[in-house]
C-alpha angles and dihedrals in degrees: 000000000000132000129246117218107228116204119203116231112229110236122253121268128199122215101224082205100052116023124033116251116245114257124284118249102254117249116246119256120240123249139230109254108242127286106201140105090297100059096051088044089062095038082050084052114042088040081059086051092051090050104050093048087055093047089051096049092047096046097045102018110046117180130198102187108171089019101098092046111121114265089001126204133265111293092030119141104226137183115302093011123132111271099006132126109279096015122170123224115220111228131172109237134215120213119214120236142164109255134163123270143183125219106222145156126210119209131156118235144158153226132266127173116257087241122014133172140154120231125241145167124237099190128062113240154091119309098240096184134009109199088172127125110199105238100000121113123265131201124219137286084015122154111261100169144322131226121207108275091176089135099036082057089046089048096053098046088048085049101051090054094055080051088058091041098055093035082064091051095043090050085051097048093049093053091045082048093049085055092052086243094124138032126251089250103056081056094050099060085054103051084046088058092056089045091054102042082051087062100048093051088056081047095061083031081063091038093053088048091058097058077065104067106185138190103275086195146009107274145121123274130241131221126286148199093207133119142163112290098014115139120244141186139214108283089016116148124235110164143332121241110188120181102225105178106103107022134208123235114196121192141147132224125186124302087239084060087054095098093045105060116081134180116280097024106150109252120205115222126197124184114226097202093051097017091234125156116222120183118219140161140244111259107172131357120210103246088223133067132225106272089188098047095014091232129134114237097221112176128212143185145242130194090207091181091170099038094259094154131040134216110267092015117150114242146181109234118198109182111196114223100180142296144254135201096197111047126139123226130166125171133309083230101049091061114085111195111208128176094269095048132287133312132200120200112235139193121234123156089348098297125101117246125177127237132211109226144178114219135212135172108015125193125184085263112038136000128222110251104208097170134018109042136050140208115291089028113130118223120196115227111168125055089025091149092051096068143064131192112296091019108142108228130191111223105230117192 
């Protein structure tokens, strides 16, 4: 094996004075940037990233520059303006005060006759004689009609001879008996017979009452379809007689308001048809209450001496349940209910700030505050919506 010798070859050199140097690669021209879908879709993008930075800016951030300089331009937000920095909403106010106030409850009830009861015949026969006028007062015990009681009359009499018959027996066997010529229990057979015929006879004695049909109370009398000689049955009815003086007036309040009604409370009663108001009193309360509507059926009284109400009248019912000089009431629209209660939107140093409250009475108008404000506070109760927490409002008459 033998070795070559390699010899490097030096590298040219040009001899800038001498020999001209070889051309320079050219360098490379720059190209447009591409035109296609993919360059509007950035410009697109990043145009929606530079929008919604300005809008929330705007929205959240808002500047008035400019705005605060002294005597500002045209288009400058100043103090006070709409929008500005540092504008004032304008709100109508409420001023809390004591005032007087009812506690009340409101129900609908009606009205029902002291007595009232609808008459009917027990026997089957022929109305003999009608002694009713249709809507005049009756007494008690008086005569309404009469059915034919031709056999009931027949039965008793028949009755009474089998008594006579079997009191003459029963005299014969105690004297036999006395004598020892009979034994007790053939006597007693007799006497049992008597016994027995006796009751029968009271039996046909109750028969013959109920072919009278009298007044059980005092009353006026409804209307009727019968007439002599018309045929009626058991259970048939012939007229109404109700007692209405006093009256009844049934109602029912909820079932929170049970442990404040007592007997004898005051009820105002107003008649729908005329718009009267009648005073009356609690007589009895039910000592249930409704399992279905949770009310309590309370029942009070009327004197109607001159017929005012009517028996199954529709009527307004306000129970009084006491009354307080220094209540405090605002506005039904001032009071915002929320889930956890109820707030009111007050007005200290010029800012709004909410207030957590508890309620009582409420009326279409104004709601008892019984927690949560005091006399002298300012509620706001109009632009509610406008404003949020720290906002400073300007209270407008």
């Amino acid at each position: 094996m033998s070795l070559e010798t390699i010899t490097a070859t030096p590298p040219k050199t040009w001899d800038a004075t001498t020999t001209t140097p070889p051309p320079l690669a050219p360098e490379p021209t720059p190209q447009p940037a591409p035109t296609g879908k993919r360059g509007w879709l950035g410009w697109l993008i990043a145009a929606l990233i530079i929008g919604g930075i300005a809008w929330a800016k705007v929205k959240y951030f808002p500047s008035n520059a400019g705005g605060d300089k002294k005597g500002g331009g045209k288009g400058s937000a100043g103090k006070g303006a709409p929008g500005g920095k540092g504008a004032l909403t304008p709100v109508q106010v409420y001023v809390v005060a004591a005032t007087n106030l009812t506690d009340q409850v409101a129900a609908t009830g009606s009205v029902l006759a002291e007595e009232s009861v609808i008459i009917k015949s027990e026997l089957s026969g022929k109305i003999t004689s009608l002694n009713i006028k249709e809507g005049q007062s009756v007494s008690k015990g008086q005569l309404l009609f009469s059915i034919n009681a031709d056999e009931a009359q027949a039965a008793i009499q028949k009755q009474q001879y089998n008594i006579k018959l079997y009191r003459d027996q029963e005299k014969r066997q105690r004297t036999l008996l006395d004598k020892e010529y009979i034994s007790a229990q053939e006597y007693e057979q007799s006497n049992n017979a008597l016994l027995t015929a006796q009751a029968d006879l009271q039996s046909l004695r109750a028969t013959l009452a109920k072919a009278y049909v009298r007044a059980p109370f005092a009353g006026v009398l409804g209307l009727t379809t019968a007439t002599v000689g018309t045929y009626v049955s058991p259970g048939a009815e012939i007229t109404t007689l109700s007692k209405v003086r006093p009256v009844k007036i049934d109602f029912a309040v909820p079932g929170r308001f049970a442990a404040n009604v007592r007997v004898g409370d005051v009820v105002s009663v107003v008649d729908e048809t005329t718009n009267k108001t009648y005073d009356s009193k609690v007589y009895a309360i039910d000592p249930q209450i409704d399992p279905v509507s949770r009310t309590q059926p309370v029942r009070a009284r009327f004197a109607n001496t001159n017929n005012e109400l009517r028996p199954g009248a529709f009527v307004r019912v306000n129970l009084k349940l006491g009354e307080s000089e220094s209540a405090l009431q605002v506005p039904t629209e001032a009071v915002i209910p929320e889930a956890s209660g109820y707030n009111v939107y007050t007005v200290k140093g010029g800012k709004m700030v909410p207030q957590k409250v508890k309620i009582g009475i409420r009326s279409d108008k104004v709601i008892q505050i019984t927690e949560g404000i005091a006399v002298g506070d300012t509620i706001i109760r109009t632009g509610i919506l406008q404003v949020k927490p720290g906002d400073a409002v300007k209270v407008i008459k």
